[in-house]
Amino acid sequence: MTASVLLAGCDTDQVSLATNAKANQPVPPKLLAAMVEKDMDLQSPILVRLFKQEAELEVWKQARNGQFALLKTYPICRWSGDLGPKVREGDRQAPEGFYSINPSQMNPQSAYYLSFNTGYPNAFDKALGRTGSQLMVHGDCSSRGCYAMTDEQIAEIYSLGRESFFGGQKAFQLQAYPFKMTPVNMAKHRNNPNMPFWKMIKEGYDHFEVTRQEPKVDFCEKKYVFDAAKPADAKRDPVFDASAKCPAYVIPEDVVAAVRGKQAKDEAEYARLVAKGTPVARMNTGIDGGMNKIFAAKIPEGSTGLSEGAEGTTLQMLAMAKAPGTIPGHVNPPKPNLDSVASAPAPQEEPVVAVSAPATSARVATAAPAEKSGGFFSNLGRKMGMGSSDTTATTPPPQATASVAPATTTTTPPTAASRLKAAVTRFVPGHDKSKDATKDAPKPAATVAAKPAEPAKQPDTRLAATRPALKPSVSDGAGEATQIMGAAPVISSNSFDSRFGAVK
């Protein structure tokens, strides 16, 4: 019953604005100093942008000149799914698009330290029949369709949102993108089936880039419309319906001119990149989401997944840097989904523009029957149809005759197991292929026979350290003397709860 009450209350001001020690942590002194330097008020409006490929969350804040400026960029600890919008409940996709966060979506009772609901699905998503619920930005570095930060990070982001509501902002905008909408990224992903949707939300991205104002978002004819206003001769504002025909509207001329100028430059650069043969990004089917490299460097066998990675030396250097918050022991880094890999065809390299593909040499399979049993990759290969009794290339068994030196040296054809193993390892970013070459090199028969089977690798049973009730600020250093200890602090008379008493 308690759980149902909390769930029902997640969308009410009474719960979201409750007096809560975690939810009332002050904005860190370093962020306050940054606001002073950038001519911002503590309670001025904010705007949040998320980028999957870069694995970054940006908090923008309105300065006294009325324009938004970047206050701080937070590395995302974990996001799930693929590049592209969320479509249905249970697809593990983190949403993309424009969403509005009001005080009722702020959840201090979250099981993931603190969180706020993204507001998915919005009117556009609903018009397309997209489903899903409880898509959050939260702590704990664990994601099943959400954007997960560390507890320290979400405490800081939560405090910035809270103060903007204190200042009178009714809702702050959340913009979620697959990547920064630059010409080079658009060129790399030009063959992605989500490109029409991405070009549509890039319009809003461009509006913000040229105006540094939160774009007004409407929906009609199952599409986004940005900064729409009523025509000069209209008596009332246009009424938008995501599933209906668009009403008459105009976009301010100064905004149109600025956006067109930016888009013309972007399109010219895009055309140049395509003409010179910019490779198309590989479709990494089966990898579940991404992680910022600062976190991947801290985890044994960590991977950035679908986010931008780093070379081995860079990851080693990052391993020495301080992480922005506590990484829980149960964190699950991005890795290939073997079920998806097994059900998908063998991966192929994406084509490179203006480069011809080399001819493929023929492979001859021996007539030797397939083995009745084998390792994991052999069995999985046969299930996928990559080998059978009459097509699998095998090495004939040694004959029980006197040894005779062969006239020439022959090369053992690749087995189905080796081909599948190579396909799977291609999904793992940063995989060291030189180790595979050494490990898979042929060994003398006597050596192979004498080598005992390696014991199965046991799962990591290390437990996560118990987290404190409150998290220190990531701006002032996690784990230092800035951590709040003990019971709930004394809340001033202008606390989050009391200031919104009238709203209740």
PDB file of N, CA, C and O in Angstrom, residues 21-28 31 74 106 112-116 137-140 149-162 469-474 484:
ATOM      1  N   ALA A  21      15.830  15.891   3.010  1.00  0.00           N
ATOM      2  CA  ALA A  21      17.221  16.330   3.175  1.00  0.00           C
ATOM      3  C   ALA A  21      17.991  16.241   1.872  1.00  0.00           C
ATOM      4  O   ALA A  21      18.754  17.146   1.513  1.00  0.00           O
ATOM      5  N   LYS A  22      17.821  15.152   1.124  1.00  0.00           N
ATOM      6  CA  LYS A  22      18.542  14.995  -0.139  1.00  0.00           C
ATOM      7  C   LYS A  22      18.108  16.060  -1.150  1.00  0.00           C
ATOM      8  O   LYS A  22      18.938  16.635  -1.855  1.00  0.00           O
ATOM      9  N   ALA A  23      16.797  16.297  -1.214  1.00  0.00           N
ATOM     10  CA  ALA A  23      16.266  17.237  -2.202  1.00  0.00           C
ATOM     11  C   ALA A  23      16.541  18.689  -1.851  1.00  0.00           C
ATOM     12  O   ALA A  23      16.383  19.565  -2.702  1.00  0.00           O
ATOM     13  N   ASN A  24      16.956  18.968  -0.627  1.00  0.00           N
ATOM     14  CA  ASN A  24      17.199  20.340  -0.199  1.00  0.00           C
ATOM     15  C   ASN A  24      18.675  20.650  -0.001  1.00  0.00           C
ATOM     16  O   ASN A  24      19.022  21.644   0.642  1.00  0.00           O
ATOM     17  N   GLN A  25      19.544  19.817  -0.532  1.00  0.00           N
ATOM     18  CA  GLN A  25      20.978  20.122  -0.449  1.00  0.00           C
ATOM     19  C   GLN A  25      21.257  21.428  -1.191  1.00  0.00           C
ATOM     20  O   GLN A  25      20.707  21.668  -2.273  1.00  0.00           O
ATOM     21  N   PRO A  26      22.106  22.289  -0.650  1.00  0.00           N
ATOM     22  CA  PRO A  26      22.370  23.584  -1.293  1.00  0.00           C
ATOM     23  C   PRO A  26      23.182  23.431  -2.572  1.00  0.00           C
ATOM     24  O   PRO A  26      23.869  22.430  -2.782  1.00  0.00           O
ATOM     25  N   VAL A  27      23.077  24.417  -3.444  1.00  0.00           N
ATOM     26  CA  VAL A  27      23.919  24.464  -4.641  1.00  0.00           C
ATOM     27  C   VAL A  27      25.364  24.640  -4.182  1.00  0.00           C
ATOM     28  O   VAL A  27      25.656  25.484  -3.330  1.00  0.00           O
ATOM     29  N   PRO A  28      26.311  23.849  -4.699  1.00  0.00           N
ATOM     30  CA  PRO A  28      27.703  23.903  -4.240  1.00  0.00           C
ATOM     31  C   PRO A  28      28.349  25.274  -4.448  1.00  0.00           C
ATOM     32  O   PRO A  28      28.005  25.992  -5.403  1.00  0.00           O
ATOM     33  N   LEU A  31      29.763  26.096  -7.948  1.00  0.00           N
ATOM     34  CA  LEU A  31      28.775  26.447  -8.965  1.00  0.00           C
ATOM     35  C   LEU A  31      28.256  27.873  -8.746  1.00  0.00           C
ATOM     36  O   LEU A  31      27.995  28.600  -9.703  1.00  0.00           O
ATOM     37  N   TYR A  74      28.063  17.637 -17.499  1.00  0.00           N
ATOM     38  CA  TYR A  74      28.212  16.458 -16.647  1.00  0.00           C
ATOM     39  C   TYR A  74      28.378  15.207 -17.517  1.00  0.00           C
ATOM     40  O   TYR A  74      27.535  14.961 -18.389  1.00  0.00           O
ATOM     41  N   MET A 106       9.670  16.274 -10.386  1.00  0.00           N
ATOM     42  CA  MET A 106      10.855  16.148  -9.532  1.00  0.00           C
ATOM     43  C   MET A 106      10.542  15.132  -8.426  1.00  0.00           C
ATOM     44  O   MET A 106       9.573  15.296  -7.691  1.00  0.00           O
ATOM     45  N   TYR A 112      16.451   5.679  -6.838  1.00  0.00           N
ATOM     46  CA  TYR A 112      17.789   5.946  -7.372  1.00  0.00           C
ATOM     47  C   TYR A 112      18.299   7.282  -6.849  1.00  0.00           C
ATOM     48  O   TYR A 112      18.665   8.165  -7.608  1.00  0.00           O
ATOM     49  N   TYR A 113      18.271   7.436  -5.550  1.00  0.00           N
ATOM     50  CA  TYR A 113      18.729   8.624  -4.814  1.00  0.00           C
ATOM     51  C   TYR A 113      17.816   9.813  -5.083  1.00  0.00           C
ATOM     52  O   TYR A 113      17.022  10.191  -4.223  1.00  0.00           O
ATOM     53  N   LEU A 114      17.933  10.460  -6.237  1.00  0.00           N
ATOM     54  CA  LEU A 114      17.035  11.533  -6.660  1.00  0.00           C
ATOM     55  C   LEU A 114      16.785  11.350  -8.158  1.00  0.00           C
ATOM     56  O   LEU A 114      17.593  10.731  -8.856  1.00  0.00           O
ATOM     57  N   SER A 115      15.675  11.905  -8.653  1.00  0.00           N
ATOM     58  CA  SER A 115      15.404  11.779 -10.080  1.00  0.00           C
ATOM     59  C   SER A 115      14.403  12.829 -10.513  1.00  0.00           C
ATOM     60  O   SER A 115      13.761  13.480  -9.691  1.00  0.00           O
ATOM     61  N   PHE A 116      14.289  12.994 -11.824  1.00  0.00           N
ATOM     62  CA  PHE A 116      13.154  13.728 -12.380  1.00  0.00           C
ATOM     63  C   PHE A 116      12.699  13.011 -13.643  1.00  0.00           C
ATOM     64  O   PHE A 116      13.492  12.417 -14.368  1.00  0.00           O
ATOM     65  N   VAL A 137      15.772  10.820 -15.493  1.00  0.00           N
ATOM     66  CA  VAL A 137      17.184  11.154 -15.297  1.00  0.00           C
ATOM     67  C   VAL A 137      17.403  10.972 -13.810  1.00  0.00           C
ATOM     68  O   VAL A 137      16.745  11.625 -12.998  1.00  0.00           O
ATOM     69  N   HIS A 138      18.265  10.037 -13.420  1.00  0.00           N
ATOM     70  CA  HIS A 138      18.386   9.690 -12.001  1.00  0.00           C
ATOM     71  C   HIS A 138      19.824   9.307 -11.651  1.00  0.00           C
ATOM     72  O   HIS A 138      20.721   9.327 -12.499  1.00  0.00           O
ATOM     73  N   GLY A 139      20.044   8.958 -10.389  1.00  0.00           N
ATOM     74  CA  GLY A 139      21.359   8.549  -9.930  1.00  0.00           C
ATOM     75  C   GLY A 139      21.571   7.046 -10.051  1.00  0.00           C
ATOM     76  O   GLY A 139      20.874   6.357 -10.785  1.00  0.00           O
ATOM     77  N   ASP A 140      22.562   6.537  -9.343  1.00  0.00           N
ATOM     78  CA  ASP A 140      22.862   5.115  -9.205  1.00  0.00           C
ATOM     79  C   ASP A 140      23.596   4.513 -10.394  1.00  0.00           C
ATOM     80  O   ASP A 140      23.958   3.339 -10.359  1.00  0.00           O
ATOM     81  N   MET A 149      23.023   9.112 -13.874  1.00  0.00           N
ATOM     82  CA  MET A 149      24.188   9.856 -13.402  1.00  0.00           C
ATOM     83  C   MET A 149      24.694   9.191 -12.121  1.00  0.00           C
ATOM     84  O   MET A 149      24.103   8.219 -11.635  1.00  0.00           O
ATOM     85  N   THR A 150      25.756   9.738 -11.540  1.00  0.00           N
ATOM     86  CA  THR A 150      26.117   9.308 -10.196  1.00  0.00           C
ATOM     87  C   THR A 150      25.196  10.021  -9.205  1.00  0.00           C
ATOM     88  O   THR A 150      24.534  11.005  -9.549  1.00  0.00           O
ATOM     89  N   ASP A 151      25.141   9.528  -7.980  1.00  0.00           N
ATOM     90  CA  ASP A 151      24.285  10.157  -6.977  1.00  0.00           C
ATOM     91  C   ASP A 151      24.704  11.601  -6.725  1.00  0.00           C
ATOM     92  O   ASP A 151      23.871  12.489  -6.538  1.00  0.00           O
ATOM     93  N   GLU A 152      26.017  11.828  -6.692  1.00  0.00           N
ATOM     94  CA  GLU A 152      26.507  13.189  -6.452  1.00  0.00           C
ATOM     95  C   GLU A 152      26.091  14.133  -7.576  1.00  0.00           C
ATOM     96  O   GLU A 152      25.721  15.289  -7.338  1.00  0.00           O
ATOM     97  N   GLN A 153      26.151  13.648  -8.814  1.00  0.00           N
ATOM     98  CA  GLN A 153      25.774  14.486  -9.951  1.00  0.00           C
ATOM     99  C   GLN A 153      24.288  14.835  -9.926  1.00  0.00           C
ATOM    100  O   GLN A 153      23.914  15.994 -10.122  1.00  0.00           O
ATOM    101  N   ILE A 154      23.432  13.835  -9.696  1.00  0.00           N
ATOM    102  CA  ILE A 154      21.995  14.109  -9.735  1.00  0.00           C
ATOM    103  C   ILE A 154      21.587  15.023  -8.591  1.00  0.00           C
ATOM    104  O   ILE A 154      20.664  15.832  -8.719  1.00  0.00           O
ATOM    105  N   ALA A 155      22.289  14.954  -7.455  1.00  0.00           N
ATOM    106  CA  ALA A 155      21.990  15.863  -6.345  1.00  0.00           C
ATOM    107  C   ALA A 155      22.251  17.310  -6.767  1.00  0.00           C
ATOM    108  O   ALA A 155      21.485  18.223  -6.439  1.00  0.00           O
ATOM    109  N   GLU A 156      23.317  17.515  -7.520  1.00  0.00           N
ATOM    110  CA  GLU A 156      23.679  18.860  -7.965  1.00  0.00           C
ATOM    111  C   GLU A 156      22.705  19.359  -9.032  1.00  0.00           C
ATOM    112  O   GLU A 156      22.231  20.508  -8.981  1.00  0.00           O
ATOM    113  N   ILE A 157      22.372  18.493 -10.007  1.00  0.00           N
ATOM    114  CA  ILE A 157      21.440  18.870 -11.070  1.00  0.00           C
ATOM    115  C   ILE A 157      20.060  19.149 -10.483  1.00  0.00           C
ATOM    116  O   ILE A 157      19.380  20.103 -10.875  1.00  0.00           O
ATOM    117  N   TYR A 158      19.650  18.322  -9.535  1.00  0.00           N
ATOM    118  CA  TYR A 158      18.355  18.485  -8.866  1.00  0.00           C
ATOM    119  C   TYR A 158      18.295  19.848  -8.170  1.00  0.00           C
ATOM    120  O   TYR A 158      17.278  20.543  -8.242  1.00  0.00           O
ATOM    121  N   SER A 159      19.371  20.228  -7.513  1.00  0.00           N
ATOM    122  CA  SER A 159      19.378  21.506  -6.791  1.00  0.00           C
ATOM    123  C   SER A 159      19.256  22.683  -7.756  1.00  0.00           C
ATOM    124  O   SER A 159      18.613  23.695  -7.435  1.00  0.00           O
ATOM    125  N   LEU A 160      19.835  22.565  -8.945  1.00  0.00           N
ATOM    126  CA  LEU A 160      19.732  23.646  -9.932  1.00  0.00           C
ATOM    127  C   LEU A 160      18.301  23.762 -10.455  1.00  0.00           C
ATOM    128  O   LEU A 160      17.778  24.873 -10.626  1.00  0.00           O
ATOM    129  N   GLY A 161      17.652  22.632 -10.691  1.00  0.00           N
ATOM    130  CA  GLY A 161      16.255  22.671 -11.110  1.00  0.00           C
ATOM    131  C   GLY A 161      15.349  23.238 -10.036  1.00  0.00           C
ATOM    132  O   GLY A 161      14.452  24.044 -10.314  1.00  0.00           O
ATOM    133  N   ARG A 162      15.603  22.823  -8.805  1.00  0.00           N
ATOM    134  CA  ARG A 162      14.801  23.306  -7.672  1.00  0.00           C
ATOM    135  C   ARG A 162      14.885  24.826  -7.560  1.00  0.00           C
ATOM    136  O   ARG A 162      13.861  25.509  -7.406  1.00  0.00           O
ATOM    137  N   ALA A 469      23.838   8.558   3.290  1.00  0.00           N
ATOM    138  CA  ALA A 469      22.494   9.081   3.052  1.00  0.00           C
ATOM    139  C   ALA A 469      22.522  10.283   2.143  1.00  0.00           C
ATOM    140  O   ALA A 469      21.655  10.467   1.315  1.00  0.00           O
ATOM    141  N   LEU A 470      23.536  11.133   2.269  1.00  0.00           N
ATOM    142  CA  LEU A 470      23.664  12.317   1.438  1.00  0.00           C
ATOM    143  C   LEU A 470      24.973  12.255   0.693  1.00  0.00           C
ATOM    144  O   LEU A 470      25.954  11.689   1.161  1.00  0.00           O
ATOM    145  N   LYS A 471      24.985  12.864  -0.498  1.00  0.00           N
ATOM    146  CA  LYS A 471      26.167  12.813  -1.330  1.00  0.00           C
ATOM    147  C   LYS A 471      26.867  14.154  -1.361  1.00  0.00           C
ATOM    148  O   LYS A 471      26.222  15.197  -1.463  1.00  0.00           O
ATOM    149  N   PRO A 472      28.222  14.147  -1.283  1.00  0.00           N
ATOM    150  CA  PRO A 472      28.949  15.411  -1.424  1.00  0.00           C
ATOM    151  C   PRO A 472      28.842  15.923  -2.841  1.00  0.00           C
ATOM    152  O   PRO A 472      28.570  15.172  -3.766  1.00  0.00           O
ATOM    153  N   SER A 473      29.063  17.212  -3.008  1.00  0.00           N
ATOM    154  CA  SER A 473      28.953  17.821  -4.324  1.00  0.00           C
ATOM    155  C   SER A 473      30.084  17.372  -5.221  1.00  0.00           C
ATOM    156  O   SER A 473      31.241  17.278  -4.802  1.00  0.00           O
ATOM    157  N   VAL A 474      29.784  17.115  -6.498  1.00  0.00           N
ATOM    158  CA  VAL A 474      30.844  16.776  -7.446  1.00  0.00           C
ATOM    159  C   VAL A 474      31.656  18.005  -7.804  1.00  0.00           C
ATOM    160  O   VAL A 474      32.789  17.897  -8.240  1.00  0.00           O
ATOM    161  N   ILE A 484      27.350  16.228   3.718  1.00  0.00           N
ATOM    162  CA  ILE A 484      26.427  16.558   4.809  1.00  0.00           C
ATOM    163  C   ILE A 484      26.208  15.321   5.641  1.00  0.00           C
ATOM    164  O   ILE A 484      25.902  14.258   5.127  1.00  0.00           O
TER     165      ILE A 484
END
